Amino acid sequence: MIAAREQLTRLARGTATIIPREELLAKLEERRPLRVKLGVDPTAPDIHLGHTVALTKLRQFQDLGHQAVLIIGDFTAMVGDPSGRSATRPQLDAAAVEAAAATYQEQVFKILDRDRTEVYRNGEWLAPMRFADVIRLGAQSTVARMLERDDFATRYRDGAPIGIHEFLYPLMQAHDSVQIRADVELGGTDQTFNVLLGRQLQKEAGQAPQVAVILPLLEGIDGTAKMSKSLGNYIGVAEPPAEIFGKIMSISDTLMLRYYELLTAEDLTALRRALDAGGMHPMDAKKRLGELLVTRFHGAPAALEARRAFEERFQQRVLDSAALDEIQVTPREGSIWLPGLLHDAKLVKSNSEARRLLKQRAVRIDGATVESEDYPCTQTGQLVLEVGKRRAIRVRVTG
Amino acid sequence: MIAAREQLTRLARGTATIIPREELLAKLEERRPLRVKLGVDPTAPDIHLGHTVALTKLRQFQDLGHQAVLIIGDFTAMVGDPSGRSATRPQLDAAAVEAAAATYQEQVFKILDRDRTEVYRNGEWLAPMRFADVIRLGAQSTVARMLERDDFATRYRDGAPIGIHEFLYPLMQAHDSVQIRADVELGGTDQTFNVLLGRQLQKEAGQAPQVAVILPLLEGIDGTAKMSKSLGNYIGVAEPPAEIFGKIMSISDTLMLRYYELLTAEDLTALRRALDAGGMHPMDAKKRLGELLVTRFHGAPAALEARRAFEERFQQRVLDSAALDEIQVTPREGSIWLPGLLHDAKLVKSNSEARRLLKQRAVRIDGATVESEDYPCTQTGQLVLEVGKRRAIRVRVTG
């Protein structure tokens, strides 16, 4: 096994917080496979990249020799996790939960190592519990503690109803940790309260409390709000390879680095260095990210095909662009200043319009969205510059 | 059956409120035996008169032809009713609850008509409920509604912890009403919220909602705070006959009327008229109340014996009083003005001291506490006037 301190450094990558960090180090120093819990709520049949942040971290634990314990929250799904919600969620029926759970399991093993994963449904121990057991569970937390949670506090203050059963949700999830004797629990920032409640219940049950490894919420492809189906800014893991690849090509350079950090095991330092030094073009880095993610969900051949098809479409566009107007440009210090180029190409009337369009992500070069005013370019050749859907021009880059 | 309106008038006697009154009238007009629920929490092995107010009302329903449904809250007792409480109650174990429930049942049939009483323990239907059932139950109320309750609101505001399980208590009790299809539920003012929640759950279950018949909390023998064991101002139903009789003789005239209203079926109008007209002496009315209550809990022979023993002790005191100083007094308009008498007897130094002692209930005539300045007296003879425990004098009443 890798040294505990080195493990901690690797595991801390991309986390929002680890509570408490020194306890995780102490557990790693025990040099045994830790039981790392991840609870998933199988209510979203379409899993998107946002859901895979924790799975990716769990895989990282597995690769360091630890044991994943996946809890399919079939029972908790009947309540509906109120975390981060502004209204009571509808209670799902057993059949809908069952169907969603099956889909979910199919997807997770595209990321997790099946041999180092125990899978449970929390209905196994929650469903047989009787009223008296629920009372004993309820007695382990207080109304005030529940109302400390931002989501509940906001709803209470705003007069939005909170069902009594919603207060049972965090307790169920915390009880899962006692049941499987978790050493570590992974969760998004909106799960912090629930994960810490697990610590408390474990202590009351005489167990060593789990460490909370809290992960940030992944931004959607618009780079602003958190990735969610309802906002339409998501990449579903079941989407066709070309869709996933194309969406990755459309994200900003900043977001690309974020996705590398949270969704891959790539060496970030080396990547940043290569990008800064101009040794790697951001478009190539996006292509590589697209390939990594499509490989994960559809396999390597599909990823290669997605990349080939994307590039072919681009080449086709270059061929088609024979009919387009052409403009020449010479890069300065290895980059092209886009507002100037757009203005010279008569695609905008002013630098401020150019900046606005870049900000709105309406400018694409060779099919990939660009946001920065400076476009790295060290080779001569031709590019296709597009603004929105209708205006396009061919750019001949000269030395 | 007696006409519905007449039943309503009788049943409304002594109630704090009936919600809604017109629904009770409508149910009574159906001319069928109504199912009248009373839930009791068997956690107080010593039942006192305060507990019998609702039982007395329930007996009144029975005497009008209705069906009593008594719920022994053996299961809810495990949670502990948080109503009116300023702190979480300890959860009792099954054995303690069982013992208390047995004692309770022994006592209640001293008041209720056994032939018109169904008895259930709510553990019958609550204990087998599973987590999913509890969730469905919890979904029927909200945190905000619970925190509208004065007791919970106060504890929340004061930072006193409220266990999550305590929010389940009102729901359990409300569920009992659904289970036994109650037409009416009786409860003290501190139970109003729970009883109204029963209405809500019955509506959601497609039943006609029960009518809430809310009873006032009985004042203790000090006439100020509510009767409670911890305040020491109670009369326990299991106390010896002489104790019960003696405590009744010590209460104020006002409280005597209140006890007649809430604990007996006596005609209040006739009683008040007789007292006001001087046809009945307050001491005789108290003796009658004492007899009624001792008869209820210990039978008629015990009541007669308690009265006889009390009167004998009084006569003994008169005999013993031969050694006391004596003073003569002549009543004016059928009553003696006590401050004047106390002053003449040199038992006080001023009228204001006399008034203070009367207010403090330190003055007794013939063993019964008196509070009013005017003592009704239409017969000649002798009285023993006492102040506190040590000062006493014989009063010769002349024509």
Coordinates of N, CA, C and O in Angstrom, one line a residue, chain A residues 75 78-79 91 126-132 134-144 146-148 156 160-165 167-168 171-172, chain B residues 75 78-79 91 126-132 134-144 146-148 156 160-165 167-168 171-172:
Chain A
F75 N -35.0 2.5 -0.2 CA -36.0 2.8 0.8 C -36.1 4.3 1.1 O -37.1 4.9 1.1
M78 N -38.1 6.3 -1.2 CA -39.5 6.4 -1.0 C -39.9 7.7 -0.3 O -41.0 8.3 -0.4
V79 N -38.9 8.3 0.5 CA -39.1 9.5 1.2 C -38.8 10.7 0.2 O -39.5 11.7 0.1
Q91 N -43.2 11.3 -3.1 CA -42.8 9.9 -2.7 C -43.0 9.0 -3.9 O -44.1 9.0 -4.5
L126 N -33.9 -1.1 6.6 CA -34.8 -0.1 7.0 C -36.3 -0.6 6.9 O -37.1 -0.3 7.8
A127 N -36.6 -1.3 5.9 CA -37.9 -1.8 5.7 C -38.5 -2.6 6.8 O -39.6 -2.5 7.3
P128 N -37.6 -3.5 7.4 CA -38.2 -4.3 8.5 C -38.3 -3.6 9.9 O -38.8 -4.1 10.8
M129 N -37.8 -2.3 9.9 CA -37.8 -1.6 11.2 C -39.3 -1.3 11.6 O -40.1 -0.9 10.7
R130 N -39.5 -1.4 12.9 CA -40.9 -1.1 13.4 C -41.0 0.2 14.0 O -39.9 0.9 14.2
F131 N -42.2 0.6 14.3 CA -42.4 2.0 14.9 C -41.5 2.2 16.1 O -40.9 3.3 16.2
A132 N -41.3 1.3 16.9 CA -40.5 1.5 18.1 C -39.0 1.7 17.7 O -38.3 2.6 18.4
V134 N -38.1 3.2 14.9 CA -38.1 4.5 14.4 C -38.1 5.6 15.5 O -37.4 6.6 15.4
I135 N -38.8 5.3 16.6 CA -38.8 6.2 17.7 C -37.4 6.3 18.3 O -36.9 7.4 18.6
R136 N -36.7 5.1 18.5 CA -35.4 5.2 19.0 C -34.4 5.9 18.1 O -33.6 6.7 18.5
L137 N -34.7 5.8 16.8 CA -33.8 6.5 15.8 C -34.1 8.0 15.9 O -33.2 8.8 16.0
G138 N -35.4 8.4 16.0 CA -35.8 9.8 16.1 C -35.3 10.5 17.3 O -34.9 11.6 17.3
A139 N -35.1 9.7 18.4 CA -34.7 10.3 19.6 C -33.2 10.7 19.6 O -32.7 11.3 20.5
Q140 N -32.5 10.3 18.5 CA -31.1 10.6 18.4 C -30.8 11.9 17.7 O -29.6 12.3 17.6
S141 N -31.8 12.6 17.3 CA -31.5 14.0 16.9 C -32.7 14.9 17.3 O -33.7 14.5 17.8
T142 N -32.5 16.2 17.1 CA -33.4 17.2 17.6 C -33.9 18.0 16.4 O -33.3 18.2 15.4
V143 N -35.1 18.6 16.7 CA -35.7 19.5 15.7 C -34.8 20.7 15.4 O -34.6 21.1 14.2
A144 N -34.2 21.2 16.5 CA -33.3 22.4 16.3 C -32.1 22.0 15.3 O -31.8 22.8 14.5
M146 N -32.0 19.8 13.0 CA -32.6 19.6 11.6 C -32.8 21.0 11.0 O -32.4 21.2 9.9
L147 N -33.3 21.9 11.8 CA -33.6 23.3 11.3 C -32.3 24.1 11.2 O -32.4 25.2 10.7
E148 N -31.2 23.6 11.6 CA -29.9 24.3 11.3 C -29.6 24.1 9.9 O -28.8 24.9 9.3
Y156 N -38.5 26.6 6.2 CA -39.3 27.0 7.4 C -39.6 28.5 7.4 O -40.7 28.9 7.6
A160 N -42.7 27.4 3.5 CA -42.9 26.2 2.6 C -43.0 25.0 3.5 O -42.1 24.8 4.4
P161 N -44.0 24.2 3.3 CA -44.2 23.0 4.2 C -43.0 22.0 4.2 O -42.5 21.7 3.2
I162 N -42.6 21.5 5.4 CA -41.7 20.5 5.5 C -42.4 19.3 6.2 O -42.9 19.5 7.3
G163 N -42.5 18.2 5.5 CA -43.2 17.0 6.1 C -42.4 16.5 7.3 O -41.2 16.5 7.2
I164 N -43.1 16.0 8.3 CA -42.4 15.4 9.4 C -41.5 14.2 8.9 O -40.4 14.0 9.4
H165 N -42.0 13.5 7.9 CA -41.2 12.4 7.4 C -39.9 12.8 6.8 O -38.9 12.0 6.8
F167 N -37.8 14.8 8.1 CA -36.8 14.9 9.2 C -36.3 13.5 9.5 O -35.3 13.3 10.1
L168 N -37.0 12.4 9.0 CA -36.5 11.1 9.2 C -35.4 10.7 8.2 O -34.6 9.8 8.4
L171 N -31.8 10.8 9.2 CA -31.5 9.7 10.2 C -31.4 8.4 9.6 O -30.6 7.5 10.0
M172 N -32.2 8.1 8.6 CA -32.1 6.8 7.8 C -30.8 6.7 7.2 O -30.1 5.7 7.3
Chain B
F75 N -48.3 2.2 23.9 CA -47.2 2.4 22.9 C -46.8 3.9 23.0 O -45.6 4.2 23.0
M78 N -44.3 5.0 25.5 CA -42.9 4.8 25.3 C -42.2 6.0 24.8 O -41.0 6.2 24.9
V79 N -43.0 6.9 24.1 CA -42.4 8.2 23.6 C -42.5 9.2 24.7 O -41.6 9.9 25.0
Q91 N -38.1 8.1 28.0 CA -38.9 7.0 27.4 C -39.0 5.9 28.5 O -37.9 5.5 29.0
L126 N -50.1 0.2 16.6 CA -48.9 1.0 16.4 C -47.6 0.1 16.4 O -46.7 0.3 15.5
A127 N -47.6 -0.8 17.3 CA -46.4 -1.6 17.4 C -46.0 -2.4 16.1 O -44.9 -2.5 15.7
P128 N -47.0 -2.9 15.4 CA -46.7 -3.7 14.1 C -46.4 -2.8 13.0 O -46.0 -3.3 11.9
M129 N -46.6 -1.5 13.1 CA -46.3 -0.6 12.0 C -44.8 -0.6 11.6 O -44.0 -0.6 12.5
R130 N -44.6 -0.6 10.3 CA -43.2 -0.6 9.8 C -42.8 0.8 9.4 O -43.6 1.8 9.4
F131 N -41.5 1.0 9.1 CA -40.9 2.3 8.8 C -41.7 3.0 7.7 O -42.0 4.2 7.8
A132 N -42.1 2.2 6.7 CA -42.8 2.8 5.6 C -44.1 3.4 6.1 O -44.6 4.4 5.6
V134 N -44.7 4.5 9.0 CA -44.4 5.7 9.8 C -44.1 6.9 8.9 O -44.5 8.0 9.2
I135 N -43.5 6.6 7.8 CA -43.2 7.7 6.8 C -44.5 8.2 6.2 O -44.7 9.4 6.2
R136 N -45.5 7.3 5.9 CA -46.8 7.8 5.4 C -47.5 8.6 6.5 O -48.1 9.6 6.1
L137 N -47.3 8.2 7.7 CA -48.0 8.9 8.8 C -47.3 10.3 8.9 O -48.0 11.3 9.0
G138 N -46.0 10.3 8.9 CA -45.2 11.6 9.0 C -45.6 12.6 7.9 O -45.6 13.8 8.1
A139 N -45.8 12.0 6.7 CA -46.1 12.9 5.6 C -47.4 13.7 5.7 O -47.7 14.6 5.0
Q140 N -48.2 13.3 6.8 CA -49.5 13.9 6.9 C -49.5 15.2 7.8 O -50.5 15.8 8.1
S141 N -48.3 15.6 8.3 CA -48.2 16.8 9.0 C -46.9 17.5 8.7 O -46.0 16.9 8.0
T142 N -46.8 18.7 9.1 CA -45.6 19.5 8.8 C -44.9 20.0 10.0 O -45.5 20.1 11.1
V143 N -43.6 20.3 9.9 CA -42.8 20.9 10.9 C -43.4 22.2 11.4 O -43.5 22.4 12.7
A144 N -43.9 23.0 10.5 CA -44.4 24.3 10.9 C -45.7 24.1 11.8 O -45.8 24.8 12.8
M146 N -46.4 21.6 13.7 CA -45.9 21.1 15.0 C -45.4 22.3 15.9 O -45.7 22.4 17.0
L147 N -44.6 23.1 15.2 CA -44.0 24.3 15.9 C -45.0 25.4 16.2 O -44.6 26.3 16.9
E148 N -46.2 25.2 15.7 CA -47.3 26.2 16.1 C -47.7 25.9 17.6 O -48.3 26.8 18.2
Y156 N -38.5 25.3 21.5 CA -37.6 25.7 20.3 C -37.0 27.0 20.5 O -35.8 27.2 20.3
A160 N -34.3 24.6 24.1 CA -34.4 23.3 24.8 C -34.7 22.2 23.7 O -35.5 22.4 22.8
P161 N -33.9 21.1 23.7 CA -34.0 20.2 22.6 C -35.4 19.5 22.5 O -36.0 19.2 23.5
I162 N -35.8 19.3 21.3 CA -37.0 18.6 21.0 C -36.6 17.4 20.2 O -36.1 17.6 19.0
G163 N -36.8 16.2 20.6 CA -36.4 15.0 19.9 C -37.3 14.9 18.7 O -38.5 15.2 18.7
I164 N -36.7 14.4 17.6 CA -37.5 14.1 16.4 C -38.7 13.2 16.7 O -39.8 13.4 16.2
H165 N -38.5 12.2 17.6 CA -39.5 11.3 17.9 C -40.7 11.9 18.6 O -41.8 11.4 18.5
F167 N -42.1 14.6 17.6 CA -43.1 15.1 16.6 C -44.0 13.9 16.1 O -45.0 14.1 15.5
L168 N -43.6 12.7 16.4 CA -44.4 11.5 16.0 C -45.5 11.3 17.0 O -46.5 10.7 16.6
L171 N -49.0 12.5 16.0 CA -49.5 11.7 14.9 C -49.9 10.3 15.3 O -50.9 9.8 14.7
M172 N -49.3 9.7 16.2 CA -49.7 8.4 16.7 C -51.1 8.5 17.3 O -52.0 7.7 17.1

